[in-house]
Coordinates of C-alpha atoms in Angstrom, one line a residue:
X543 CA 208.7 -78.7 16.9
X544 CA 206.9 -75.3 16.7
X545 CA 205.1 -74.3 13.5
X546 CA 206.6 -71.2 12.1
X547 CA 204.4 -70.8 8.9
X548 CA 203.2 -67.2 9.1
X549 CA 203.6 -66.8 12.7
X550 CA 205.3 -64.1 14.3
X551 CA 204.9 -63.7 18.4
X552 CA 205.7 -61.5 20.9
X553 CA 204.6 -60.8 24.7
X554 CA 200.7 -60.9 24.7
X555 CA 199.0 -58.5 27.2
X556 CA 195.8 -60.4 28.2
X557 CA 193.7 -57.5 29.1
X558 CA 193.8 -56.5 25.6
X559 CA 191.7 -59.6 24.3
X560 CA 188.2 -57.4 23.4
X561 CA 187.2 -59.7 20.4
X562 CA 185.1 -62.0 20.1
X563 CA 185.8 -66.0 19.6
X564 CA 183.2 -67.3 16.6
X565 CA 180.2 -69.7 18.4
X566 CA 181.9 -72.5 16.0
X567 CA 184.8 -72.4 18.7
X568 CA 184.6 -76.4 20.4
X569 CA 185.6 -74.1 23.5
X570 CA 182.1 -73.9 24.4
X571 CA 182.0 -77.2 25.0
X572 CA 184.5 -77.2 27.2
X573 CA 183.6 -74.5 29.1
X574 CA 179.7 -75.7 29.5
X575 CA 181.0 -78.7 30.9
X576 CA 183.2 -76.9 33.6
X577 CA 180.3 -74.8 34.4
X578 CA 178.4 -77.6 35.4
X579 CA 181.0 -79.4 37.5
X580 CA 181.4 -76.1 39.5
X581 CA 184.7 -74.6 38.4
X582 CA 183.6 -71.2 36.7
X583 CA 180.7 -70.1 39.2
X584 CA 179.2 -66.6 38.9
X585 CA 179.1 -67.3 35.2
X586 CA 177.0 -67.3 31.8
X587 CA 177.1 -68.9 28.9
X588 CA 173.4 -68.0 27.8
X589 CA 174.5 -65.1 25.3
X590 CA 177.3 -66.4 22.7
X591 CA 179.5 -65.5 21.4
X592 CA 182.0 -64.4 24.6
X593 CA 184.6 -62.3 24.3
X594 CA 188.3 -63.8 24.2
X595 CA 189.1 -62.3 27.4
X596 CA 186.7 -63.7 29.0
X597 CA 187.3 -66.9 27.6
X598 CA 190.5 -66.6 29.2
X599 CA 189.3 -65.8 32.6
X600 CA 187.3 -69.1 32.8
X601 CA 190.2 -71.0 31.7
X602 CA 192.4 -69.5 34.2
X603 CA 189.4 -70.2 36.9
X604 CA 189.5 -73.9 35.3
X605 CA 193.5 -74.1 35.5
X606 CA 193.1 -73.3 39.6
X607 CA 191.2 -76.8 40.2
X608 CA 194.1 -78.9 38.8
X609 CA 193.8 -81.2 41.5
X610 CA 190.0 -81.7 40.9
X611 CA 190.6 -82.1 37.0
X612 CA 190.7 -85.8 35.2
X613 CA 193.7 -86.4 33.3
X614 CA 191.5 -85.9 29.7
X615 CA 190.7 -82.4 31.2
X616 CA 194.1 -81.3 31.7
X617 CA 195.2 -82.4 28.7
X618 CA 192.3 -80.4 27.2
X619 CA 192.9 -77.7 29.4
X620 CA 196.4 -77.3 28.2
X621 CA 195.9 -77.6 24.6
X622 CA 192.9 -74.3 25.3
X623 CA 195.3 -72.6 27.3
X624 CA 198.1 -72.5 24.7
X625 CA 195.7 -71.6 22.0
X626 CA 194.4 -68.1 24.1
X627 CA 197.7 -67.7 25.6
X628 CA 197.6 -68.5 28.7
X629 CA 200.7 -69.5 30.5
X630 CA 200.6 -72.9 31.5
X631 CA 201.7 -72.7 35.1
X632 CA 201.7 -76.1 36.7
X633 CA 199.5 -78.3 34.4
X634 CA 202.4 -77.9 32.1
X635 CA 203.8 -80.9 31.2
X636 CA 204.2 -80.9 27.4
X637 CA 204.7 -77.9 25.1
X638 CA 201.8 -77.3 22.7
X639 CA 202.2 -76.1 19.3
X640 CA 200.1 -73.0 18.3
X641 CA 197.4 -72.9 15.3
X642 CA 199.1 -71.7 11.5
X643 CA 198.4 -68.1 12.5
X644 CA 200.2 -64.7 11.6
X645 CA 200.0 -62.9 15.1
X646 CA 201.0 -59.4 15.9
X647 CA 202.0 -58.0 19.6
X648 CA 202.9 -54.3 20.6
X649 CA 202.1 -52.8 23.8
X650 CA 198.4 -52.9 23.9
X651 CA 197.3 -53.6 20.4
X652 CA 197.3 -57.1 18.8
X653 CA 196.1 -58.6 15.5
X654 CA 195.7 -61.8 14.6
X655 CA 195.6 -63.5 11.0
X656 CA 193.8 -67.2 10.3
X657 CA 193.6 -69.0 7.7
X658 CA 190.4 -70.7 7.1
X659 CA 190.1 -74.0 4.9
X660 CA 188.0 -77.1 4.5
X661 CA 187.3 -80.0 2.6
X662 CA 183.9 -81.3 2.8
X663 CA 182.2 -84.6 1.3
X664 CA 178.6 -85.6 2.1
X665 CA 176.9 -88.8 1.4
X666 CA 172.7 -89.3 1.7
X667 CA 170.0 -91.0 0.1
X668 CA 172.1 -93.1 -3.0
X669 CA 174.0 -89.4 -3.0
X670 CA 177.0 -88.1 -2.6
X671 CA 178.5 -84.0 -3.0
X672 CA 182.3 -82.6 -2.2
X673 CA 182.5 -78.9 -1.7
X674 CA 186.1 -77.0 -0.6
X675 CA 185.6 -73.5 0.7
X676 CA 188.7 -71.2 2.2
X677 CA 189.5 -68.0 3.4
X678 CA 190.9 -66.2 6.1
X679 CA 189.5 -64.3 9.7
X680 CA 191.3 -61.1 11.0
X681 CA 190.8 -60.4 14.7
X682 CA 192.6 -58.7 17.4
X683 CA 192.3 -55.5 19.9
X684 CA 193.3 -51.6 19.7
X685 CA 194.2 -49.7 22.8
X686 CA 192.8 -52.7 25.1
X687 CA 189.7 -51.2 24.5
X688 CA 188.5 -51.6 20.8
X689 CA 188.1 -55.6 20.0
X690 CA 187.4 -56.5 16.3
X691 CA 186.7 -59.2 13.7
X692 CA 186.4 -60.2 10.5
X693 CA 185.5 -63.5 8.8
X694 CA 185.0 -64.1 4.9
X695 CA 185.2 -67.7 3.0
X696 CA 184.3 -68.2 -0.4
X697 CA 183.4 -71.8 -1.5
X698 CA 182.3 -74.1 -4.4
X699 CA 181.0 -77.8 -5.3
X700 CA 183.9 -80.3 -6.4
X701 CA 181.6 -82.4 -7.4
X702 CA 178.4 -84.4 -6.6
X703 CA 174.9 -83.6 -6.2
X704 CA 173.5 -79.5 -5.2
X705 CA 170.1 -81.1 -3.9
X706 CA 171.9 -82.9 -1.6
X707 CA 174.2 -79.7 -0.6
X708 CA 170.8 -78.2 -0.5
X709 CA 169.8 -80.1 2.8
X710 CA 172.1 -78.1 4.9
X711 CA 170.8 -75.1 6.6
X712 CA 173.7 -73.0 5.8
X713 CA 174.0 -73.8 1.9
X714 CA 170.0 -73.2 1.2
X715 CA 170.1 -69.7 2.8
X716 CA 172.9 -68.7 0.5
X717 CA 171.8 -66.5 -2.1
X718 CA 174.4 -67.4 -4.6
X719 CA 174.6 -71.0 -3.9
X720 CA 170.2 -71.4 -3.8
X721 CA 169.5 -69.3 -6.4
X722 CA 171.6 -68.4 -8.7
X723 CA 173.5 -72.0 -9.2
X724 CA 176.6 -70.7 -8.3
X725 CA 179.5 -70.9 -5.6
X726 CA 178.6 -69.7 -1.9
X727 CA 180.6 -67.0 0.7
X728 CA 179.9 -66.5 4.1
X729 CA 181.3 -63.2 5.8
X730 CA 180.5 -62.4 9.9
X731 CA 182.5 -59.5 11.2
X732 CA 182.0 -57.1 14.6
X733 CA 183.5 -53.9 16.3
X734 CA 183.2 -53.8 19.7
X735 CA 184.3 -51.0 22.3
X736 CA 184.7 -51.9 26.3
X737 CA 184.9 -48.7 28.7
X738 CA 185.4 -50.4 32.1
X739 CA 181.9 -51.4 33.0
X740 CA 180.1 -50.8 29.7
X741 CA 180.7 -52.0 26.3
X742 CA 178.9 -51.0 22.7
X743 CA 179.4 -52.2 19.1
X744 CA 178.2 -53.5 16.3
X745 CA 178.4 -56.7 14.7
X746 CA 177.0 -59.2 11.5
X747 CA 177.6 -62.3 13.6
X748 CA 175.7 -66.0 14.1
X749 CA 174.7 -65.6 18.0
X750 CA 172.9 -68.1 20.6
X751 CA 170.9 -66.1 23.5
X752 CA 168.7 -68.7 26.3
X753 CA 169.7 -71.0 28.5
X754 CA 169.9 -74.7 27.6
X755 CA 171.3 -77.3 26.0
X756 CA 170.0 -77.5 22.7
X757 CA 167.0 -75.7 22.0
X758 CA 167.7 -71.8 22.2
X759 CA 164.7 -69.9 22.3
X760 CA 165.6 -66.5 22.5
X761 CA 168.2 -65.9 19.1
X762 CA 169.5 -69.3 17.3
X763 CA 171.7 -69.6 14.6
X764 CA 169.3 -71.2 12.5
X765 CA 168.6 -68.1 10.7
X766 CA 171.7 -66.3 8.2
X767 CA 173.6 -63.9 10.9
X768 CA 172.2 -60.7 12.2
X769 CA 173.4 -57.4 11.3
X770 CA 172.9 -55.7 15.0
X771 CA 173.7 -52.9 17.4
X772 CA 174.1 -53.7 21.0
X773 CA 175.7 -51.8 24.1
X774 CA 175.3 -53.1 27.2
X775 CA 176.8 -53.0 31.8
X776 CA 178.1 -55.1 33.1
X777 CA 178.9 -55.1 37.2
X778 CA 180.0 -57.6 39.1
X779 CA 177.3 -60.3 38.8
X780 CA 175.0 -58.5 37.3
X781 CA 174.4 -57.7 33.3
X782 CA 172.1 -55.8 31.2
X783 CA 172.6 -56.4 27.1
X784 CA 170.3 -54.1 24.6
X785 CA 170.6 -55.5 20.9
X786 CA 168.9 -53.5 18.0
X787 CA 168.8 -55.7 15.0
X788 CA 168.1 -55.6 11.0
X789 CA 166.0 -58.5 9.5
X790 CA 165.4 -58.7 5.9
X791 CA 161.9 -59.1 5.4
X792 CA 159.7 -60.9 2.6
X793 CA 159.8 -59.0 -0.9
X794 CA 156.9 -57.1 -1.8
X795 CA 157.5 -57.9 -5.5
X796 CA 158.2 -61.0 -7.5
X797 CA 161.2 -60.0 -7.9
X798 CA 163.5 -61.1 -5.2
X799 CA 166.7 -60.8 -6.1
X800 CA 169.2 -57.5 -7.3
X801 CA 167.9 -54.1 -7.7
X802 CA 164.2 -55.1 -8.4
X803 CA 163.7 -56.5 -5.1
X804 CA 161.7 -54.5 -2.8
X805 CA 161.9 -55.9 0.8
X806 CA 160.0 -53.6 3.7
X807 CA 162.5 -52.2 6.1
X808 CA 162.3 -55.0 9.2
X809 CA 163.9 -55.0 12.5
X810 CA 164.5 -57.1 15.8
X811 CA 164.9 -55.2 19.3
X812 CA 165.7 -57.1 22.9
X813 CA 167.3 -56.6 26.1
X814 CA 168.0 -59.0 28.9
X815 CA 168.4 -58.7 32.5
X816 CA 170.4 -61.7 34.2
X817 CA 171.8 -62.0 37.8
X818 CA 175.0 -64.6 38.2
X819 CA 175.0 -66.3 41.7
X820 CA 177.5 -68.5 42.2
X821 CA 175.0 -71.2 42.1
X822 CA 173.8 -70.3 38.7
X823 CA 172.1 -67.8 36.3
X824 CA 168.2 -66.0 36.4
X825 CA 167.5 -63.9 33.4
X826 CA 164.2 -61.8 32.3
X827 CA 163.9 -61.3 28.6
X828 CA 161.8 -58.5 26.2
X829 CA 161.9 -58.6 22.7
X830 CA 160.0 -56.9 19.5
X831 CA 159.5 -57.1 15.8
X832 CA 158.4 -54.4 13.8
X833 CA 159.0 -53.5 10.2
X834 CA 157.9 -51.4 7.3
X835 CA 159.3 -48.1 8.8
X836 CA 162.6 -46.7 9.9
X837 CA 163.9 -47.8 13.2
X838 CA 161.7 -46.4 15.9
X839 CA 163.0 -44.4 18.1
X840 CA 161.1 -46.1 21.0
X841 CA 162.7 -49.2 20.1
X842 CA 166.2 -47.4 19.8
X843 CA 166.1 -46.6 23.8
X844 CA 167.6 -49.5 25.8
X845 CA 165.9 -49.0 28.9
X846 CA 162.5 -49.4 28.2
X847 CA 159.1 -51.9 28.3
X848 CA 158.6 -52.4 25.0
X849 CA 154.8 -54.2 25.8
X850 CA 153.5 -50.6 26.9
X851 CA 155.4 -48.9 24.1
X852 CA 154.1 -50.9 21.1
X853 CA 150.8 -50.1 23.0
X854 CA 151.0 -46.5 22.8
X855 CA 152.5 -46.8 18.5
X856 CA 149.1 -48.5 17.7
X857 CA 149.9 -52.2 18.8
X858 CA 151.1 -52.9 15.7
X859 CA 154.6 -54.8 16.5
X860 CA 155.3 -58.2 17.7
X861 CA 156.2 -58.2 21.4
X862 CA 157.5 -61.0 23.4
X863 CA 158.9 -61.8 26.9
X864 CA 160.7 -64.5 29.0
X865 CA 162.9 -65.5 31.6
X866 CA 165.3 -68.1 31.5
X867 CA 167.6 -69.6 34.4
X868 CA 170.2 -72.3 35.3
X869 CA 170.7 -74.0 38.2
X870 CA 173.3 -75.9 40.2
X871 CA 172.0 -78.1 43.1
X872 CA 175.1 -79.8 43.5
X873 CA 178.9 -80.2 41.8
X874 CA 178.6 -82.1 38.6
X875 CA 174.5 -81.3 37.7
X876 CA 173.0 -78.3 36.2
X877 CA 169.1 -77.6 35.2
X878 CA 168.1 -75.3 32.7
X879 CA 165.0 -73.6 31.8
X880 CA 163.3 -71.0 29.2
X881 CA 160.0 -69.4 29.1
X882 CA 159.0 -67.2 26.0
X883 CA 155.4 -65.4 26.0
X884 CA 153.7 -64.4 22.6
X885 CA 150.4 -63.8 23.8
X886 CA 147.5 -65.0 26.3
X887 CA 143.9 -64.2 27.5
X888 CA 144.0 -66.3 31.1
X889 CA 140.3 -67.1 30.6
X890 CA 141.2 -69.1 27.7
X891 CA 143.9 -71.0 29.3
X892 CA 143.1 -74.7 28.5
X893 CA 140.7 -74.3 26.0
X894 CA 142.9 -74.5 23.0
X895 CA 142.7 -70.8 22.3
X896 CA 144.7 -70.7 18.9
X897 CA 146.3 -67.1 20.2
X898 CA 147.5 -68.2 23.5
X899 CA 151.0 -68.9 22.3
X900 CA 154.2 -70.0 24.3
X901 CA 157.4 -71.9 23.9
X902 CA 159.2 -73.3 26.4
X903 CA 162.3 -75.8 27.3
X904 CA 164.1 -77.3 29.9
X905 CA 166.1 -80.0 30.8
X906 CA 169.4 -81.3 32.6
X907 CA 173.1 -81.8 32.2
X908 CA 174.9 -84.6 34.2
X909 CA 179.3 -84.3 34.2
X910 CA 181.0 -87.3 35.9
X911 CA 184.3 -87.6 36.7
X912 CA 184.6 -90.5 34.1
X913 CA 184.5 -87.9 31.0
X914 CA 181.1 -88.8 30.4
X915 CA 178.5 -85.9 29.9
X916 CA 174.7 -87.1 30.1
X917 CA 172.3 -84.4 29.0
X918 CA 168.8 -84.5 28.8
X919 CA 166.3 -81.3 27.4
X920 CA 162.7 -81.3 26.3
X921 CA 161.2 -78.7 24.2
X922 CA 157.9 -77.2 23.1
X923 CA 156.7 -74.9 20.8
X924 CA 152.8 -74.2 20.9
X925 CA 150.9 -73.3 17.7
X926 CA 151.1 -70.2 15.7
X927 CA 154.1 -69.6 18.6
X928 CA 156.3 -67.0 17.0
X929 CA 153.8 -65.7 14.3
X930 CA 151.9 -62.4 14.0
X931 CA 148.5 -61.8 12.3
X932 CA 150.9 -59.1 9.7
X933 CA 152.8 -61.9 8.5
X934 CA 156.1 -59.8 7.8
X935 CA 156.2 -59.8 11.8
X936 CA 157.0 -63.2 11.9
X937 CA 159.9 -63.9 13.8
X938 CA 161.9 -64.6 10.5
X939 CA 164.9 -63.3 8.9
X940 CA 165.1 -63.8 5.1
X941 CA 162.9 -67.0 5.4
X942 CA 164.3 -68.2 8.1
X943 CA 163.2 -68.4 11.5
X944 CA 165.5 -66.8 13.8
X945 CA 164.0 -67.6 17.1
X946 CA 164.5 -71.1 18.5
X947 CA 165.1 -74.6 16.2
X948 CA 161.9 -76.0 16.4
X949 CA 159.0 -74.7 14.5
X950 CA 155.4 -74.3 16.0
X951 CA 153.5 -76.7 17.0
X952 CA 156.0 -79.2 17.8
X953 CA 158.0 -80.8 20.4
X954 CA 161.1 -82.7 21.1
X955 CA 163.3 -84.9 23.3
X956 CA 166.8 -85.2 22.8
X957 CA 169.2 -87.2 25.0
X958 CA 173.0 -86.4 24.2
X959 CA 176.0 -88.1 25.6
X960 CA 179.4 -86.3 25.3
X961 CA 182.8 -88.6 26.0
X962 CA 185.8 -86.2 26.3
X963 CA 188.9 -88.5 25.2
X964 CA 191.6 -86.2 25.6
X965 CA 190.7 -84.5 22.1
X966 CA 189.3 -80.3 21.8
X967 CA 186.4 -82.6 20.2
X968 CA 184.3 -85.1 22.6
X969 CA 182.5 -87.8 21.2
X970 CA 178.8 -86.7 20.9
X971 CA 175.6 -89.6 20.4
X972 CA 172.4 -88.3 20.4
X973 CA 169.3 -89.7 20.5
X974 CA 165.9 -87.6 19.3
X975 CA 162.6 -88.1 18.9
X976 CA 160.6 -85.1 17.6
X977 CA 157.0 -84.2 16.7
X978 CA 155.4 -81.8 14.5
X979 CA 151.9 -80.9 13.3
X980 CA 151.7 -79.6 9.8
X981 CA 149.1 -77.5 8.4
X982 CA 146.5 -79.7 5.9
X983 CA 146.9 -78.5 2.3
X984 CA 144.5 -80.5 -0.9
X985 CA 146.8 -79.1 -3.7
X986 CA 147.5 -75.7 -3.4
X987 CA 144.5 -75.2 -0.9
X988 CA 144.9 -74.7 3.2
X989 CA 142.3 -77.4 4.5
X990 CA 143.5 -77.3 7.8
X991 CA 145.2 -74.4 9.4
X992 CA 147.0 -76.1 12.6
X993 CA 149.4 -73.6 13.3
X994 CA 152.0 -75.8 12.4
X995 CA 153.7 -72.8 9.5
X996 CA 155.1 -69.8 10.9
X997 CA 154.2 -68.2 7.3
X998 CA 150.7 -69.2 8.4
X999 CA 149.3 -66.4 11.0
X1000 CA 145.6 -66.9 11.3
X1001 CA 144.9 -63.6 10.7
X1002 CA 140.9 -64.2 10.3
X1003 CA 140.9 -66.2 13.6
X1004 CA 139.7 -69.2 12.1
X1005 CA 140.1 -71.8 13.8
X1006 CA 139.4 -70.0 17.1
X1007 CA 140.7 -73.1 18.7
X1008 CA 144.0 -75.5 18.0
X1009 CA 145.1 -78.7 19.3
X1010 CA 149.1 -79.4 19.8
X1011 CA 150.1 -81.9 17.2
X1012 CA 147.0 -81.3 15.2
X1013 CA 146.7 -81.2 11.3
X1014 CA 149.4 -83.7 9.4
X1015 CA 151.2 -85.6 12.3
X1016 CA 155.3 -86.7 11.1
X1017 CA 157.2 -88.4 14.4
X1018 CA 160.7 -88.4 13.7
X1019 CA 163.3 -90.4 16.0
X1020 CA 166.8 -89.5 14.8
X1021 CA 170.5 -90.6 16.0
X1022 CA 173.8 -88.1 15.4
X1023 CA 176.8 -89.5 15.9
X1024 CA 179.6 -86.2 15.7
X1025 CA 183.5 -87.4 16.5
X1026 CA 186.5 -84.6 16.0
X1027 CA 190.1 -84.9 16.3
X1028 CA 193.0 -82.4 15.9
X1029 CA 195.1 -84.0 13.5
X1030 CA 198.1 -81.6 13.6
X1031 CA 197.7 -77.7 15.4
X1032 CA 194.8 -76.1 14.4
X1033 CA 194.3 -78.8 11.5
X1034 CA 191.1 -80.6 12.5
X1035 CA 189.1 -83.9 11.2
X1036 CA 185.1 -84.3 11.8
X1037 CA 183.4 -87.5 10.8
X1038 CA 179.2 -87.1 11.4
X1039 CA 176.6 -90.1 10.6
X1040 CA 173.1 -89.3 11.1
X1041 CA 169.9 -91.6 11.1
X1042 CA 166.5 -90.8 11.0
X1043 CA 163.2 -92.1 10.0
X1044 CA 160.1 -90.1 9.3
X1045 CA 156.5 -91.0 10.4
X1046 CA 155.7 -89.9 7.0
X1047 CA 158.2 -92.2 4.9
X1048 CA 158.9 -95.6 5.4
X1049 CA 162.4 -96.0 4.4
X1050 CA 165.0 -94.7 7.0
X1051 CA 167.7 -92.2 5.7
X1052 CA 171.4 -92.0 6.4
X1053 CA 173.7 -88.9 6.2
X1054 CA 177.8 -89.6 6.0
X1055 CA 179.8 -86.0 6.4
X1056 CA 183.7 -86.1 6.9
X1057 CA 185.7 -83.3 6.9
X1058 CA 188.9 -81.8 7.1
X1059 CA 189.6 -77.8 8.1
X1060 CA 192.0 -75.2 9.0
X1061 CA 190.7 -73.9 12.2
X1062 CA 187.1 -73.6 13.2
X1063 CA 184.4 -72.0 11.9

């Protein structure tokens, strides 16, 4: 039987689907693991989120190696397809029901309505916390050229413990919720215009830019979401995506909060170049921070070298570079890689140099034809990587860094296996085992300055010279266990357990999460 709780349908016009689909989509996924057994060549998924029709074109490239596909794919396959619209064609066997939606059709504009609901309850450390948040996301496309969005959920604690609440990333960078003791809301929301090959807009949205698996090194959603510009052409293979962001910098005052907060005007600039061979992806990177004066111009232009233009404004800024790439040697395997360049004097290369500063990643994902997903990635971070001797320059918005998961002077390992058992949710065990050197404090003094704090520049350039993993030493090895389930269409069911044990503390923790939403996000 069909749901018909607030849904409405008529003929959909796929060419109209301009919006974008939220990076908390388990389509992802799906479509990283397609990518790597060959089906969707010529493609990227190294700047999230994509755009619903796009989405849709990969599926439909998917649906056109039925006879390739494992029984748990199809059955995937077919439960994506009816959820972006896509007639099922002949991997139809079963009718799917569509998500609890309100959704509007006429000629070329649509609009969709969500509702978005979740109960949550957490359990660490002799803990335990229930929160319930709700709220609704509006999407859709005018004129087959104007794609929009707009997300907003409001949530509050049930019961249980805030300092445990306080251990997710999300929940501590909530103003409300941190700060002021009270509830939490979340709102991301975008316009965005297509005009054949190129496409502007502007967005407050949680994004992923750089190839890999894990570790994104470029723009992570580790930071609160990014209120940003961005216009970019696409051709063919070939793309070119500018993005002119706002960061909110660190207050000037002691007061932080309402009107007597005074934050420095702070932004975030980048554009990427990336070439799509059928065989994979190669991408060149630029990127700059400056703050405490209105957007610049020079920064404004999207076709520009922003090294030799924060030369010529005083070298004031924070520049950096990259390239990134992925690579299919064969069906079924794909490499990754990412580079990302701070500074560097060449003569100093190997001595330690503390400003000689670079991140870098790469690693390997193996799909078999059993449903099993192996993927492997290693990641490094070198210290005082993604500082600036003007501390406000720091790749951090509102505290938070913005650029990559790991902080600097670290590293990590991380092997993940994914088992897709016929659910929009594979099962996911990962295995970790991560390093970080902390700078030395003696009370409220530095002692050691290892480059370990991204707060921590080294603006006097002492130490002149840094050893990876120096200062305070914690080795963490950690296992995440993630399983999902769609209980009923577009209701959904998550059970996490996480284990991890510190260098630095002898007893082992253990995190219990299970939830239960109304679609994803």
């Amino acid at each position: 039987m069909r749901i018909l709780i607030l849904a409405i349908f008529f003929s959909l016009s796929l060419n109209a689907n301009v919006e974008h689909i939220h990076i908390s989509n388990p389509v992802y996924d799906y479509l990283l693991r397609a990518q790597a057994r060959g089906f969707i060549p010529n493609s990227s998924l190294a700047q999230l989120p994509l755009q619903r029709k796009e989405i849709i074109d990969f599926l439909d490239r998917i649906k056109s190696h039925e006879n390739e596909l494992t029984n748990s794919e199809i059955l995937i396959l077919r439960k994506y397809l009816n959820e972006f619209g896509i007639p099922f064609g002949t991997v139809d066997s079963l009718k799917y029901r569509r998500k609890i939606n309100l959704n509007f059709n006429y000629k070329e504009h649509n609009m969709m309505v969500e509702p978005l609901a979740s109960a949550d309850a957490r359990s660490g450390d002799g803990e335990t916390a229930t929160i319930g948040n709700g709220g609704f996301r509006i999407s859709g496309t005018l004129g087959n050229k104007l794609g929009y969005n707009l997300q907003a959920t409001n949530g509050t604690v049930v019961s249980g413990s805030r300092d445990l609440l306080l251990l997710d990333q999300q929940l501590s960078q909530n103003i409300k919720f941190a700060r002021l003791n009270s509830d939490f809301d979340f709102t991301e929301s975008h316009v965005r215009l297509d005009l054949d090959w190129f496409y502007m807009g502007i967005a407050r949205e949680r994004r992923l830019y750089g190839n890999g698996l894990f570790e994104k090194l470029y723009i992570s959603n580790n930071a609160p979401p990014m209120d940003a510009v961005f216009a970019g052409v696409k051709i063919n293979n070939v793309e070119y995506r500018f993005l002119h962001g706002s960061l909110i910098s660190f207050p000037i005052t002691d007061a932080s909060l309402n009107s007597f907060g005074q934050f420095p005007p702070k932004y975030f600039a980048m554009h990427r170049f990336s070439w799509r061979p059928s065989w994979g992806e190669l991408a060149v990177w630029e990127g700059m921070i400056y703050h405490d004066r209105p957007m610049d111009l020079a920064y404004l232009n999207p076709f520009a070298f922003y090294k030799s233009i924060e030369h010529s404004l005083r070298d004031r800024d924070n520049s950096m570079m990259g390239i990134d790439a992925n690579y299919r040697p064969f069906k079924n395997l794909q490499l990754f890689g990412n580079f990302v360049l701070d500074d560097i004097i060449f003569s100093e290369i190997g001595n330690g140099y503390w400003s000689n500063k670079w991140a870098y990643s790469f690693g390997a994902m193996y799909t078999s034809e059993f449903n099993l997903d192996l993927g492997l990635e290693y990641a490094r971070v070198e210290p005082f990587m993604y500082t600036h001797y003007n501390y406000q320059n720091s790749a951090v918005n509102d505290s938070s860094q913005f650029m990559g998961y790991l902080p600097p002077n670290s590293d990590q390992i991380t092997l993940q296996t994914r088992y897709w058992w016929e659910s929009r949710y594979p099962i996911k065990l990962d295995f970790s085992y991560y390093r970080h050197g902390s700078d030395v404090y003696e009370g409220d003094s530095l002692v050691v300055e290892a480059g370990g704090d991204i707060f921590n520049p080294n603006a006097n350039n002492d130490p002149w010279t840094v050893d990876f993993l120096g200062g305070d030493l914690n080795e963490i090895f950690a296992v995440n266990l993630d399983i999902g389930a769609e209980l009923y269409s577009g209701i959904h069911a998550h059970f996490v357990y996480r284990f991890q044990k510190e260098s630095i503390n002898p007893d082992p923790s253990h995190f219990l999460r299970f939830y239960i939403e109304v679609s994803d996000f």
